[in-house]
Every structure is written in C-alpha cells, then in structure tokens.
Coordinates of C-alpha atoms in Angstrom, one line a residue:
Chain A
M14 CA -5.8 30.3 -18.1
D15 CA -7.4 27.5 -20.1
E16 CA -11.0 26.8 -19.2
T17 CA -10.4 23.1 -19.0
V18 CA -7.6 23.7 -16.5
A19 CA -9.8 25.9 -14.4
E20 CA -12.5 23.3 -14.4
Y21 CA -10.0 20.6 -13.5
I22 CA -8.7 22.5 -10.5
R23 CA -12.2 23.3 -9.4
R24 CA -13.2 19.6 -9.4
T25 CA -9.9 18.5 -7.7
V26 CA -10.5 21.0 -4.9
L27 CA -14.1 19.8 -4.5
K28 CA -12.8 16.2 -3.9
I29 CA -10.7 17.3 -0.9
P30 CA -12.4 17.3 2.5
R31 CA -13.0 20.8 3.6
D32 CA -10.7 20.8 6.6
E33 CA -7.8 19.6 4.5
I34 CA -8.0 22.0 1.7
K35 CA -5.8 24.7 3.1
T36 CA -3.0 22.3 4.1
M37 CA -3.1 20.7 0.7
L38 CA -2.9 24.0 -1.1
Q39 CA 0.0 24.9 1.1
K40 CA 1.8 21.6 0.1
W41 CA 1.1 22.4 -3.5
G42 CA 2.9 25.7 -3.1
F43 CA 1.5 27.2 -6.2
L44 CA -0.5 29.9 -4.4
S45 CA 1.4 32.2 -2.0
E46 CA 0.6 32.4 1.7
T47 CA -0.9 35.9 1.2
Q48 CA -3.1 34.6 -1.5
L49 CA -4.3 31.8 0.7
Q50 CA -5.1 34.2 3.5
T51 CA -7.7 35.9 1.3
V52 CA -9.7 32.7 1.1
N53 CA -12.4 31.9 3.7
F54 CA -12.0 28.2 4.2
H55 CA -15.1 28.0 6.4
Q56 CA -17.6 28.6 3.6
I57 CA -19.1 25.8 1.6
K58 CA -16.8 23.9 -0.7
E59 CA -18.4 25.2 -3.9
N60 CA -17.4 28.7 -2.9
I61 CA -13.9 27.7 -1.7
S62 CA -13.2 26.1 -5.0
Q63 CA -14.4 29.1 -6.9
D64 CA -12.1 31.4 -4.9
V65 CA -9.1 29.0 -5.5
V66 CA -9.8 28.9 -9.2
Q67 CA -9.8 32.7 -9.2
L68 CA -6.4 32.8 -7.5
C69 CA -5.0 30.3 -9.9
E70 CA -6.3 32.5 -12.7
E71 CA -4.2 35.3 -11.3
N72 CA -1.1 33.1 -11.3
S73 CA -1.9 31.7 -14.7
A74 CA -1.9 28.1 -13.8
D75 CA -1.3 25.5 -16.5
I76 CA -2.2 21.9 -16.7
K77 CA 1.2 20.7 -15.4
Q78 CA 0.7 22.6 -12.2
A79 CA -2.9 21.5 -11.8
A80 CA -1.6 17.9 -12.2
V81 CA 0.7 18.4 -9.3
L82 CA -2.3 19.2 -7.1
D83 CA -3.9 15.9 -8.3
I84 CA -0.8 13.9 -7.4
I85 CA -0.7 15.5 -3.9
Y86 CA -4.4 14.6 -3.4
N87 CA -3.8 11.0 -4.5
H88 CA -0.7 10.6 -2.4
I89 CA -2.6 11.6 0.7
Y90 CA -5.7 9.5 -0.2
P91 CA -4.3 6.6 -2.1
N92 CA -6.9 4.2 -0.7
K93 CA -9.5 5.7 -3.0
R94 CA -7.9 3.7 -5.9
V95 CA -7.3 0.1 -6.4
W96 CA -3.6 -0.8 -6.8
S97 CA -2.1 -3.8 -8.6
V98 CA 1.4 -4.9 -8.1
Y99 CA 3.7 -5.7 -11.0
Q100 CA 7.0 -7.5 -10.9
M101 CA 10.0 -6.8 -13.2
N102 CA 12.8 -9.2 -14.1
K103 CA 16.3 -8.5 -15.2
T104 CA 19.0 -10.7 -16.5
G105 CA 22.2 -8.9 -15.6
E106 CA 23.9 -8.7 -12.2
E107 CA 25.3 -5.3 -12.6
T108 CA 25.1 -3.0 -9.6
E109 CA 22.2 -0.6 -9.8
F110 CA 22.9 3.1 -9.6
F111 CA 19.5 4.4 -10.4
D112 CA 19.9 8.0 -11.6
L113 CA 16.6 9.7 -11.1
T114 CA 17.0 12.2 -13.9
E115 CA 17.9 9.4 -16.3
F116 CA 14.8 7.4 -15.3
K117 CA 12.5 10.3 -15.9
K118 CA 14.1 11.1 -19.2
K119 CA 13.9 7.6 -20.5
F120 CA 10.3 7.1 -19.3
K121 CA 9.0 10.3 -20.9
R122 CA 10.9 9.6 -24.1
R123 CA 9.6 6.0 -24.4
L124 CA 6.1 7.0 -23.7
R125 CA 6.0 10.0 -25.9
S126 CA 7.6 8.2 -28.8
A127 CA 4.5 5.9 -28.9
L128 CA 1.8 8.4 -27.9
K129 CA 2.4 12.1 -28.2
N130 CA -0.8 13.2 -26.4
V131 CA 0.1 12.4 -22.8
T132 CA 0.6 14.5 -19.7
I133 CA 3.3 13.1 -17.5
N134 CA 4.1 14.4 -14.0
F135 CA 6.7 13.1 -11.5
R136 CA 6.9 13.7 -7.8
E137 CA 9.4 12.2 -5.4
Y138 CA 8.8 11.6 -1.8
E139 CA 11.1 11.1 1.3
D140 CA 10.7 7.3 1.3
N141 CA 12.4 7.0 -2.1
A142 CA 8.9 6.6 -3.7
I143 CA 8.5 8.1 -7.2
W144 CA 4.9 8.9 -8.1
I145 CA 4.1 9.2 -11.8
R146 CA 0.8 10.6 -13.0
I147 CA -0.1 10.0 -16.6
A148 CA -3.2 11.5 -18.3
W149 CA -3.9 9.6 -21.6
G150 CA -5.0 11.0 -24.9
T151 CA -5.2 9.4 -28.3
P152 CA -3.3 10.1 -31.4
Y153 CA -6.0 12.6 -32.3
T154 CA -7.2 14.0 -29.1
K155 CA -5.6 15.9 -26.2
P156 CA -5.0 14.0 -22.9
N157 CA -8.1 13.5 -20.8
Q158 CA -7.2 14.7 -17.4
Y159 CA -9.9 12.7 -15.8
K160 CA -8.6 9.4 -17.2
T161 CA -5.3 9.1 -15.3
S162 CA -3.1 6.2 -14.4
Y163 CA -0.8 6.4 -11.3
V164 CA 2.5 4.6 -10.9
V165 CA 4.4 4.3 -7.7
Y166 CA 8.0 3.0 -8.0
H167 CA 10.7 2.7 -5.4
S168 CA 14.1 2.8 -7.0
Q169 CA 16.2 -0.3 -7.3
T170 CA 13.3 -2.6 -6.5
P171 CA 11.6 -4.9 -8.9
Y172 CA 8.1 -4.0 -7.9
V173 CA 5.8 -1.3 -9.4
F174 CA 2.5 -0.3 -8.1
I175 CA 0.0 0.7 -10.7
S176 CA -3.5 2.1 -10.4
A177 CA -4.7 1.9 -14.0
S178 CA -7.5 4.0 -15.3
V179 CA -10.4 2.7 -17.3
L180 CA -8.3 2.6 -20.4
K181 CA -6.7 -0.8 -20.1
S182 CA -5.4 -0.6 -23.6
N183 CA -2.6 1.8 -22.5
L184 CA -1.3 -0.6 -20.0
P185 CA 1.2 -2.4 -22.3
L186 CA 2.6 0.9 -23.3
L187 CA 3.0 2.0 -19.7
C188 CA 4.7 -1.3 -18.7
Q189 CA 7.1 -1.0 -21.6
A190 CA 8.1 2.5 -20.7
L191 CA 8.7 1.4 -17.1
V192 CA 10.9 -1.5 -18.0
V193 CA 13.0 0.6 -20.3
A194 CA 13.4 3.5 -17.9
S195 CA 14.3 1.2 -14.9
N196 CA 16.7 -1.0 -16.9
Y197 CA 14.8 -4.2 -16.5
R198 CA 13.9 -6.8 -19.1
D199 CA 10.3 -7.6 -18.6
I200 CA 7.3 -7.1 -16.4
R201 CA 4.3 -9.2 -15.3
E202 CA 1.3 -8.6 -13.2
M203 CA 1.2 -10.3 -9.8
E204 CA -1.9 -11.7 -8.3
L205 CA -2.0 -9.0 -5.7
R206 CA -4.5 -6.2 -5.5
S207 CA -5.8 -3.9 -2.8
H208 CA -7.0 -0.4 -2.0
S209 CA -4.3 0.0 0.6
L210 CA -1.1 1.0 -1.2
N211 CA 1.0 0.9 2.0
S212 CA -0.1 -2.6 2.8
L213 CA 0.9 -3.8 -0.7
K214 CA 4.2 -2.2 -0.1
D215 CA 4.5 -3.9 3.3
I216 CA 3.8 -7.3 1.7
V217 CA 6.3 -7.2 -1.1
F218 CA 8.9 -5.2 0.7
K219 CA 8.5 -7.6 3.7
R220 CA 7.9 -4.8 6.1
Y221 CA 5.1 -6.5 7.9
S222 CA 6.0 -8.2 11.2
Q223 CA 7.0 -11.7 10.6
N224 CA 7.6 -13.7 13.7
F225 CA 11.3 -14.7 13.6
Q226 CA 12.6 -16.9 16.4
T227 CA 15.6 -15.2 18.0
Y228 CA 17.4 -15.0 21.2
N229 CA 17.6 -11.3 21.0
P230 CA 16.9 -9.8 24.4
R231 CA 13.5 -8.3 23.9
P232 CA 11.2 -7.1 26.6
L233 CA 8.6 -9.8 27.2
Q234 CA 5.3 -8.6 26.0
E235 CA 2.4 -8.7 28.5
R236 CA -0.4 -10.4 26.7
N237 CA -3.8 -11.1 28.0
V238 CA -3.0 -10.2 31.5
A239 CA -6.6 -10.2 32.6
P240 CA -6.9 -9.6 36.3
E241 CA -7.1 -13.1 37.6
S242 CA -8.6 -12.1 40.8
A243 CA -11.6 -10.4 39.2
D244 CA -14.2 -12.9 40.3
L245 CA -13.0 -16.1 41.9
R246 CA -16.3 -17.8 41.0
I247 CA -15.4 -17.7 37.3
I248 CA -13.2 -20.5 36.2
Q249 CA -11.6 -20.8 32.8
E250 CA -12.3 -24.4 31.9
N251 CA -10.5 -24.5 28.6
R252 CA -7.6 -22.3 29.4
N253 CA -5.1 -24.7 27.9
E254 CA -6.9 -24.7 24.6
K255 CA -7.1 -20.9 24.6
E256 CA -3.4 -20.6 25.2
R257 CA -2.6 -23.1 22.5
I258 CA -4.7 -21.1 20.0
Q259 CA -3.0 -17.9 21.1
R260 CA 0.4 -19.5 20.5
V261 CA -0.4 -20.9 17.2
N262 CA -1.9 -17.7 16.1
Q263 CA 1.1 -15.7 17.1
K264 CA 3.4 -18.1 15.3
V265 CA 1.4 -17.8 12.1
F266 CA 0.5 -14.1 12.1
G267 CA 3.2 -12.5 14.2
D268 CA 2.7 -9.8 16.7
G269 CA 2.3 -6.6 14.7
P270 CA -0.5 -5.3 12.6
Q271 CA -1.4 -7.2 9.5
P272 CA -1.2 -5.6 6.0
K273 CA -4.6 -4.4 4.9
I274 CA -6.2 -6.2 2.0
E275 CA -9.9 -6.4 1.2
F276 CA -10.3 -9.6 -0.8
A277 CA -8.9 -13.1 -1.3
Q278 CA -10.2 -14.9 -4.2
Y279 CA -9.8 -18.6 -4.9
K280 CA -10.7 -20.0 -8.3
L281 CA -11.3 -23.7 -7.8
E282 CA -10.9 -26.2 -10.6
T283 CA -11.0 -29.3 -8.6
M284 CA -13.0 -32.4 -8.9
F285 CA -16.2 -32.7 -7.0
K286 CA -15.7 -35.5 -4.6
S287 CA -19.0 -37.1 -4.0
D288 CA -20.3 -40.4 -2.9
P289 CA -20.1 -42.6 -6.0
K290 CA -23.6 -43.8 -5.3
M291 CA -25.0 -40.2 -5.5
D292 CA -23.5 -39.9 -9.0
V293 CA -24.0 -36.1 -9.1
L294 CA -21.9 -35.6 -12.2
D295 CA -22.0 -37.9 -15.1
K296 CA -18.8 -36.6 -16.6
K297 CA -15.7 -36.4 -14.5
E298 CA -15.0 -32.7 -15.0
P299 CA -13.6 -30.3 -12.6
F300 CA -16.2 -28.5 -10.7
R301 CA -15.6 -24.8 -11.4
C302 CA -16.3 -22.6 -8.5
L303 CA -15.1 -19.2 -7.2
V304 CA -14.7 -18.5 -3.5
K305 CA -14.2 -15.0 -2.5
F306 CA -13.5 -13.7 1.0
S307 CA -14.1 -10.0 1.5
S308 CA -13.6 -7.8 4.6
P309 CA -12.7 -4.3 5.4
H310 CA -9.5 -5.8 6.8
L311 CA -9.2 -9.4 5.7
L312 CA -6.0 -10.5 7.5
E313 CA -7.0 -9.1 10.8
S314 CA -10.3 -10.8 10.7
L315 CA -8.6 -14.1 9.8
K316 CA -6.3 -13.6 12.7
S317 CA -9.2 -13.2 15.1
L318 CA -11.2 -16.2 13.8
A319 CA -9.5 -18.8 16.0
P320 CA -9.5 -16.8 19.2
A321 CA -13.1 -16.0 18.7
G322 CA -13.9 -19.7 18.4
M323 CA -15.2 -19.5 14.9
A324 CA -12.5 -21.6 13.3
D325 CA -10.0 -24.2 14.3
A326 CA -6.4 -23.2 14.8
P327 CA -4.2 -23.5 12.8
L328 CA -6.1 -22.1 9.9
S329 CA -5.7 -23.5 6.4
P330 CA -2.4 -22.5 4.9
L331 CA -4.3 -21.3 1.8
L332 CA -5.5 -18.4 3.9
T333 CA -2.4 -17.8 6.0
C334 CA 0.1 -17.8 3.1
I335 CA -1.2 -14.6 1.6
P336 CA 1.5 -12.2 2.9
Q337 CA 4.3 -14.6 2.4
K338 CA 3.3 -15.6 -1.1
A339 CA 2.4 -12.0 -1.9
R340 CA -0.8 -12.9 -3.6
N341 CA -4.5 -12.8 -2.9
Y342 CA -5.8 -14.3 -6.1
F343 CA -5.4 -18.1 -6.3
K344 CA -6.1 -20.8 -8.8
I345 CA -6.5 -24.2 -7.3
R346 CA -6.3 -27.2 -9.5
E347 CA -6.3 -30.9 -8.9
K348 CA -2.9 -32.3 -8.3
K349 CA -2.2 -35.0 -10.8
G350 CA -0.1 -37.7 -9.2
F351 CA 0.0 -40.3 -6.5
F352 CA -1.7 -38.3 -3.8
P353 CA -5.1 -36.7 -4.3
G354 CA -5.3 -33.1 -3.1
S355 CA -4.9 -29.7 -4.6
F356 CA -2.0 -27.6 -5.5
V357 CA -1.8 -23.9 -6.0
S358 CA -0.7 -22.8 -9.4
P359 CA 2.1 -20.2 -9.6
Chain B
G24 CA 41.0 58.8 10.7
V25 CA 43.8 57.7 13.0
F26 CA 41.8 58.2 16.1
T27 CA 38.9 56.0 15.0
H28 CA 41.4 53.4 14.0
L29 CA 43.0 53.6 17.5
E30 CA 39.5 53.3 19.1
V31 CA 38.8 50.2 17.0
L32 CA 42.1 48.7 18.1
E33 CA 41.4 49.6 21.7
V34 CA 37.9 48.0 21.6
R35 CA 39.5 44.8 20.1
A36 CA 42.2 44.7 22.8
R37 CA 39.6 45.1 25.5
E38 CA 37.4 42.3 24.1
A39 CA 40.5 40.0 23.8
A40 CA 41.4 40.7 27.4
V41 CA 37.9 39.9 28.6
K42 CA 37.9 36.7 26.6
Q43 CA 41.2 35.7 28.1
E44 CA 40.0 36.4 31.6
E45 CA 36.9 34.3 31.0
T46 CA 39.0 31.3 29.8
E47 CA 41.3 31.7 32.8
Q48 CA 38.3 31.6 35.1
Q49 CA 37.0 28.5 33.4
E50 CA 40.3 26.8 33.8
E51 CA 40.5 27.6 37.4
K52 CA 37.0 26.4 38.0
L53 CA 37.8 23.1 36.2
A54 CA 40.9 22.5 38.3
R55 CA 38.9 23.2 41.5
L56 CA 36.2 20.7 40.5
K57 CA 38.7 18.1 39.6
A58 CA 40.3 18.4 43.0
R59 CA 36.9 18.1 44.6
V60 CA 36.2 14.9 42.6
Q61 CA 39.4 13.4 43.9
E62 CA 38.4 14.3 47.5
L63 CA 35.0 12.7 47.1
R64 CA 36.5 9.6 45.6
L65 CA 38.8 9.2 48.5
Q66 CA 36.0 9.7 50.9
R67 CA 33.8 7.1 49.1
D68 CA 36.6 4.5 49.2
E69 CA 37.1 5.0 52.9
L70 CA 33.4 4.7 53.6
Q71 CA 33.1 1.6 51.4
A72 CA 36.0 0.0 53.3
K73 CA 34.2 0.8 56.6
V74 CA 31.0 -0.7 55.4
D75 CA 32.7 -3.9 54.2
L76 CA 34.5 -4.2 57.5
Q77 CA 31.2 -3.8 59.4
Q78 CA 29.4 -6.4 57.4
K79 CA 32.1 -8.9 57.9
G80 CA 32.3 -8.0 61.5
Q81 CA 28.5 -8.4 61.9
L82 CA 28.4 -11.8 60.4
G83 CA 31.2 -12.9 62.7
K84 CA 29.2 -11.6 65.7
E85 CA 25.9 -13.3 64.8
G86 CA 27.7 -16.5 63.7
V87 CA 25.1 -17.1 61.0
V88 CA 25.2 -20.4 59.2
S89 CA 24.9 -18.9 55.7
N90 CA 28.5 -19.1 54.6
P91 CA 29.1 -16.3 52.0
A92 CA 30.8 -19.0 49.9
Q93 CA 27.5 -20.9 49.5
P94 CA 24.9 -18.5 48.1
T95 CA 21.2 -19.4 48.1
A96 CA 19.6 -21.4 45.2
R97 CA 17.7 -18.4 44.2
A98 CA 20.9 -16.3 43.9
V99 CA 22.4 -19.0 41.8
I100 CA 19.6 -19.0 39.3
E101 CA 19.5 -15.2 39.1
W102 CA 23.2 -15.2 38.4
K103 CA 22.8 -17.9 35.8
I104 CA 20.0 -15.9 34.1
K105 CA 22.1 -12.7 34.2
S106 CA 25.2 -14.4 32.7
I107 CA 23.1 -16.0 29.9
E108 CA 21.5 -12.7 29.1
A109 CA 24.9 -11.1 29.0
M110 CA 26.2 -13.9 26.7
L111 CA 23.2 -13.4 24.4
Q112 CA 23.8 -9.7 24.4
V113 CA 27.4 -10.3 23.5
F114 CA 26.3 -12.5 20.6
Y115 CA 23.9 -9.9 19.5
L116 CA 26.6 -7.2 19.6
T117 CA 28.9 -9.3 17.3
G118 CA 26.4 -8.5 14.6
I119 CA 25.4 -12.0 13.6
S120 CA 23.5 -14.3 15.9
G121 CA 21.4 -17.3 15.3
K122 CA 18.9 -19.7 16.9
L123 CA 18.2 -23.3 15.9
T124 CA 14.6 -23.8 14.8
K125 CA 12.7 -27.0 14.1
Q126 CA 13.4 -26.9 10.4
G127 CA 16.7 -25.2 10.4
V128 CA 18.1 -22.0 11.8
C129 CA 17.1 -18.4 12.1
F130 CA 19.8 -15.8 11.8
C131 CA 19.7 -12.2 12.9
I132 CA 22.1 -9.7 11.4
S133 CA 22.3 -6.6 13.5
T134 CA 23.8 -3.5 11.9
A135 CA 25.7 -0.5 13.3
Y136 CA 27.6 2.4 11.9
E137 CA 30.4 4.1 13.9
G138 CA 28.9 3.4 17.3
T139 CA 25.3 3.9 16.5
Y140 CA 23.2 0.7 16.5
L141 CA 20.8 0.5 13.5
D142 CA 18.3 -2.0 12.2
S143 CA 18.3 -5.8 12.6
Y144 CA 17.5 -8.1 9.7
Y145 CA 16.4 -11.7 9.9
L146 CA 16.8 -14.8 7.8
D147 CA 14.9 -18.0 8.4
L148 CA 16.8 -20.9 6.8
L149 CA 15.8 -24.5 6.1
T150 CA 18.5 -27.0 6.2
K151 CA 16.8 -30.0 4.6
P152 CA 16.8 -31.1 1.8
E153 CA 19.3 -28.4 1.1
V154 CA 20.0 -25.0 2.6
Q155 CA 17.4 -22.5 1.4
I156 CA 15.9 -19.3 2.5
Y157 CA 12.4 -19.8 3.8
R158 CA 11.6 -16.2 4.7
H159 CA 13.5 -13.1 5.5
S160 CA 13.2 -9.4 6.3
V161 CA 16.1 -8.2 4.2
P162 CA 15.1 -5.1 2.1
I163 CA 14.3 -5.9 -1.5
F164 CA 17.0 -3.7 -3.0
I165 CA 19.8 -5.7 -1.3
P166 CA 20.9 -8.3 -3.9
L167 CA 20.1 -11.2 -1.5
Q168 CA 19.3 -13.7 -4.3
Q169 CA 22.6 -13.0 -6.0
I170 CA 24.6 -13.5 -2.8
A171 CA 22.7 -16.7 -2.0
K172 CA 23.3 -18.1 -5.4
K173 CA 27.0 -17.7 -4.9
Y174 CA 27.6 -18.8 -1.4
L175 CA 24.6 -20.2 0.4
Q176 CA 25.1 -23.8 -0.6
T177 CA 28.8 -23.9 -0.4
D178 CA 30.0 -21.6 2.3
I179 CA 27.4 -20.4 4.7
R180 CA 29.8 -18.4 6.8
R181 CA 30.9 -16.5 3.8
F182 CA 27.3 -16.0 2.8
L183 CA 26.5 -14.4 6.1
S184 CA 29.6 -12.3 6.1
V185 CA 29.0 -10.9 2.6
L186 CA 25.4 -10.2 3.4
S187 CA 26.3 -8.6 6.7
D188 CA 28.8 -6.4 4.8
H189 CA 26.1 -5.3 2.3
L190 CA 23.6 -4.5 5.0
N191 CA 26.1 -2.7 7.2
A192 CA 27.3 -0.6 4.3
Y193 CA 23.8 0.2 3.2
V194 CA 22.7 1.4 6.7
G195 CA 26.0 3.3 6.9
R196 CA 25.3 5.2 3.7
R197 CA 21.7 5.8 4.7
Y198 CA 22.8 7.1 8.1
Q199 CA 25.2 9.5 6.5
A200 CA 22.5 10.8 4.1
D201 CA 20.0 11.1 6.9
Q202 CA 22.4 13.0 9.1
L203 CA 23.2 15.3 6.3
Q204 CA 19.6 16.1 5.7
E205 CA 18.9 16.5 9.4
H206 CA 21.9 18.6 10.6
F207 CA 23.1 20.4 7.5
S208 CA 19.9 21.2 5.6
G209 CA 20.8 24.9 5.8
Q210 CA 23.7 24.3 3.5
I211 CA 21.9 22.2 1.0
E212 CA 20.2 23.9 -1.9
G213 CA 17.1 22.3 -3.2
T214 CA 16.5 18.6 -2.8
L215 CA 19.0 15.9 -2.0
Q216 CA 18.5 13.3 -4.8
R217 CA 19.0 9.8 -3.4
N218 CA 17.8 6.3 -4.2
S219 CA 16.8 3.2 -2.2
L220 CA 20.3 1.8 -1.8
C221 CA 21.7 5.3 -1.1
N222 CA 24.5 4.5 -3.6
L223 CA 24.0 7.6 -5.7
L224 CA 23.6 11.1 -4.1
V225 CA 23.4 14.3 -6.1
F226 CA 22.9 17.7 -4.6
N227 CA 23.9 21.3 -4.5
Y228 CA 25.5 22.8 -1.4
N229 CA 27.2 25.9 0.0
T230 CA 30.0 25.8 2.5
S231 CA 28.2 28.0 4.9
S232 CA 24.5 28.9 5.5
E233 CA 25.2 32.6 4.9
S234 CA 27.1 33.1 1.7
K235 CA 24.9 31.4 -0.9
T236 CA 26.6 33.0 -3.9
F237 CA 28.3 30.1 -5.7
P238 CA 26.9 26.7 -4.8
F239 CA 28.8 23.6 -5.6
K240 CA 27.2 20.6 -7.2
V241 CA 28.3 17.2 -6.1
R242 CA 27.7 13.7 -7.4
L243 CA 28.6 10.8 -5.0
L244 CA 28.7 7.4 -6.5
Y245 CA 29.1 4.4 -4.2
G246 CA 30.3 1.8 -6.6
D247 CA 31.1 -0.8 -4.0
L248 CA 27.9 -1.9 -2.3
C249 CA 30.0 -3.2 0.7
C250 CA 31.5 0.1 1.3
S251 CA 30.1 3.2 3.0
L252 CA 32.5 5.6 1.3
P253 CA 32.0 6.7 -2.3
T254 CA 34.2 5.3 -5.1
E255 CA 33.6 8.3 -7.4
V256 CA 33.1 11.9 -6.5
T257 CA 32.5 14.8 -8.9
V258 CA 32.3 18.3 -7.4
S259 CA 31.6 21.1 -9.9
C260 CA 31.0 24.9 -9.6
T261 CA 28.6 27.0 -11.6
P262 CA 30.1 28.3 -14.8
D263 CA 30.3 31.9 -13.6
A264 CA 32.2 31.1 -10.4
P265 CA 35.7 32.5 -9.8
A266 CA 38.6 30.3 -10.7
S267 CA 39.8 30.0 -7.1
L268 CA 36.7 28.0 -6.4
A269 CA 37.9 25.3 -8.7
E270 CA 40.7 24.5 -6.3
T271 CA 38.2 24.4 -3.4
A272 CA 36.0 22.0 -5.4
A273 CA 39.0 19.7 -5.9
A274 CA 39.7 19.8 -2.2
H275 CA 36.1 19.0 -1.4
S276 CA 36.1 16.1 -3.8
D277 CA 39.1 14.6 -2.1
L278 CA 37.5 15.2 1.3
F279 CA 34.2 13.4 0.4
R280 CA 36.2 10.4 -0.9
R281 CA 38.0 9.9 2.4
V282 CA 35.6 11.1 5.1
A283 CA 32.0 10.2 6.0
L284 CA 29.6 12.7 4.5
H285 CA 28.2 14.3 7.6
K286 CA 31.7 14.5 9.2
A287 CA 33.0 16.1 6.0
F288 CA 30.3 18.7 6.2
R289 CA 31.0 19.4 9.8
S290 CA 34.6 20.0 9.0
L291 CA 33.6 22.2 6.1
R292 CA 31.5 24.4 8.4
G293 CA 34.0 24.3 11.3
P294 CA 36.7 26.7 10.1
E295 CA 34.0 29.2 8.8
E296 CA 32.6 29.6 12.3
S297 CA 35.9 30.4 14.0
M298 CA 36.8 32.9 11.4
D299 CA 34.4 35.4 13.0

C-alpha cells in the first residue's frame, strides 16, 4: 500500500470523533467485521488510527477506497465546510430522464480531458443526492488529496452545492464539467452561502415551512398557553401588542424551524442622507458601507427579535426575504427615479 | 424402492387429509361466527327500538317544553361547524382546494395514489396586475415554470389540472419505487438506481429470494410525466442464461408496462410461494 494512502487514511480517521469511528468504518465497508473486532476503539485516537492503517495495509487499500472514507466523513459532517449554491440554466423543454451512469461518464470524461491528474469519486444517497469528491492535481503533479472540492447534486434540479477548496482556479473547469454532464447550458453562482448544507437545500428546494393560508383541517396549535391562573396579581398590560407581534411573526416566518445560515451581508452603495447644513460630504458620492449580520443561527434570532422586544414588528423585508429570495449577500443601490429609496440588485 | 415410494405417497396423502380437515374446520367456524353476528345485530336493533320508544315515552310523560324539532342554539352552531368542516374535508379530498387571500388566492393540491393519501403542495398566487406565482412549495424538479408559461395566464383551471396531474403522477411513481424497496428488497440485487422525478429506474432482480442464479436487469422509463406507468420497459437476462428465460423476460416486460411496480412484484412472487 502506498505510503501517501496510509498517511491519508490515518489523518482521516483522526478527524473522526472517537465514538463514531467504528460506525463510520462499518459504513465504509472496506474492513470486514472480524477485522474491526480486533481493534480496541477505547484507546487513544492515535493508536486507533495506527491499527486501522495496519488493517488497510492487509487489504491493500488504494486511494479510491480511501477517498470513499473521506466522502462518508464529509457526508456525516458537512457543516465543517462552507457551501455555495450554483444555479444552472437550460434552453430546451425536453423531459429530463437523468441517467446516473451517463452523468458520471460525461462528468469524468469532461474533467479528465482538461486535467488528467484528478481523483474523482461518486457516492449516491437515498435522497437522490449525488456526492462528488474531486482531488486536484496539476498537469505535472499527482492529485493532492488534501485539496479537495465537494459537489452535491440532486438529479433533475438546476441547483448544485459546491464546497470548493483553496484552489479557486479549478472552479470554472468544475462548473463546465457539471453543465455538460447534467445537460444544462450554463451555470452561475448564487449569492447564497452557509455552513449548513441541509439548510441551503431547504431554501432552494423550498422545503422550509412557508405559511400558506389554507382551509385544510389542521389541528389548532396550542401556542403560548401559559397558565393564566398562575398569579392573579400579575396583569399583562400590553397583551394586545404581544399578540399582534406573534401574529405578524408567524405570518412572516411560518411555524416550523428556520433554515440555518450564519451570515447576511449587505453592501450599501447608497447616498448618505444628511442635513444639508452639516455638509458632511463635498461630493455627492454613494457612501460605501458593508453591514454584516452574523449569528450561529441567523434566521431564528431574527424571528425572536420582535417577541423579545428588541425590534419592531414587522421586520425590514430586507431581512425577512432571505429564504424566499434564496440569497444572503445583497447589494443595495440608490434607486434612480421618482421616488428616493433603495433597490436590491438582482 | 417401491415401498419407500409407497411410504412417501402415504405421507403425502395424510398431510393432504390433515389440511383438508383444517380448512373444513375453518369454514365451519366462519359460518358459526357469521350466524352469531346476525343474532347480535338483531338483538341490537331490538334494543335500539326499545330505547327510542322509551325516550319518546319519557318526553311525553314529563311534558318538557323543549320540542325536539327546535334544537338549542348551541346545537345549531355545533351542527354548522361540523357541516362546514365536512365540506372543507370534501374539498380537500377532491385534490384541489383554495382560499382567497388579500392579494389573490392560495391553492392546495393534495395528492394520492390508489387510496393512499400522500403529500400536499401549495401555490400562493397574486391576481393583480396579472396572475403570477408569488410563492409555492412545489418540488423544484417538477416543470412548474413551463406549465405556468403555457396555461397560467389563459386558463387557470387547465393550469391547476395539468400541475395536479404532474404531481399525482410523480408521487405515484415515487410510492411504487418506495414500496418496491421496502417490501421486495430481498429480490433486488444491488442498488435501485432512481432519480428525483422517479422517471427512470434501473435495477437487477430475481423472481424469488431463494434462487439467485440468473438475475434479470430491467430499465423502466416513464416518458409521460403525467403517467405513473412506464412508457418503455427493457428486461434483459445475463448472457449465460438459458433460452427459456428470454420468454420470461418478455412476459415480465409486458407485466411492468401494465401493472404498478410493487403489484407486479407481488404477482411475480405469488405463484412461487404456492408451488411449495
């Protein structure tokens, strides 16, 4: 077994939390149950990884099999990477059949015709997600297994989720291969980025709970049924306002959990509106400014602003349109026309 | 020898006799229970009649003012609520229901496949300045924009009908594929290759879980997105399979084209089991 492969497997195993190592190796399926029984998974990770490498040596693992372990790790812990969403366009209206084997063949052929030194692995999952792992090399060097890009694609959808590596120069090549393999015409990057891959999927596939008005008989949800008879001396003075805020919030955000994104960035190129007497700026130039909101869970925190009394309800549509517009990076320019104001560039 | 042969036949005859006795006993039991059910029904009707009579009689005795023809206000409201809920349930069951909103109308398309209720999808439409889709929960791989471009402005009924056909066919195909993976996984070799729209399925299968000698390979293409049966079926055997299997492959191919996938597999497995 190649030394680089051994080292790669060792480092991959070290990344896995100790309690998960056994299950992940079982999912990998490269080592047999009897082999796994011989490893003591309670020792320190250093030793576990050495034992695993030893077993892989017995089975003569190659880089392709090691790459599968890497895919499994990244599929279980996708939130360690930052994912961007790309949208593809097509002209024709033919019915899509999406043959998986054709897709894989076309992708590999396109990529390899431009760059021979790449390691490409595919893995399909139950939810029709196709995971592609690409390790990049150069025309003169072997693929660097530590500089990988990940692509997640659901068949017959125009969206691709890419977690690029440091080598941004390979991105156009990757995009081209995707377009060719999936029978689309072109591809562009959307202004939507997050660590949570599932939340990005929720946003573009519209899987998050939007509040639709229907007559469907649904069980009425009990909300805020605080025991009224707790202490009769406490009176809610602004109960009406509280209920109004709840209603507005529910209308805007829906009932279910919000997709998880960590940032919203607004690049302002608007004019600074000051008192003419103050004359802050001599030249009438847009005042460039960047406003960035960050949070472990931005949309949930926005949802709780009004009920917590920290902001007025309803919130600015610039904040609440994030899931519907499927973007969290905005450019706001001055609207040239009859009404002053700002408009969001597409 | 002849004696062993006779013994075998004897054993078989005994087993057949036992089975026959069992079935006869079952039938007797069934007939008895049916008679009992009839008895109980008769009893129930008699008792019900008695109760009704008593209630009427009691009212007459007490001479209560509350005339059964004039129910209380509360009862009226409850009845109204029930009938409205029933009406809404009926609308929901038709598969397409809607509610007027401030800016337009919100439609709900509920899907079902052969008696099983599946997902509901929503469309929030604006009506001014022209009919457009404000937001929706239709899966991205359904060609919503194409259908909207064709019909939304001109014939909204047709738009909803076509969209409903697409969605119902999609959930039907998905249901068949899911049922196949859930109940017949023993007969499928390897993975079931499918896609988001479930309109192309490729897999290898055996007719029974035991004899895994010559698996068939099938490719199901659902060319019509509004249909939950395939338009193109290709069943092939491995090159080293006996010639007789080619006929079976053709028969299977015909079966898959006519019958839902999971039902087809059930019928494939059926005759095998009773051959024991």
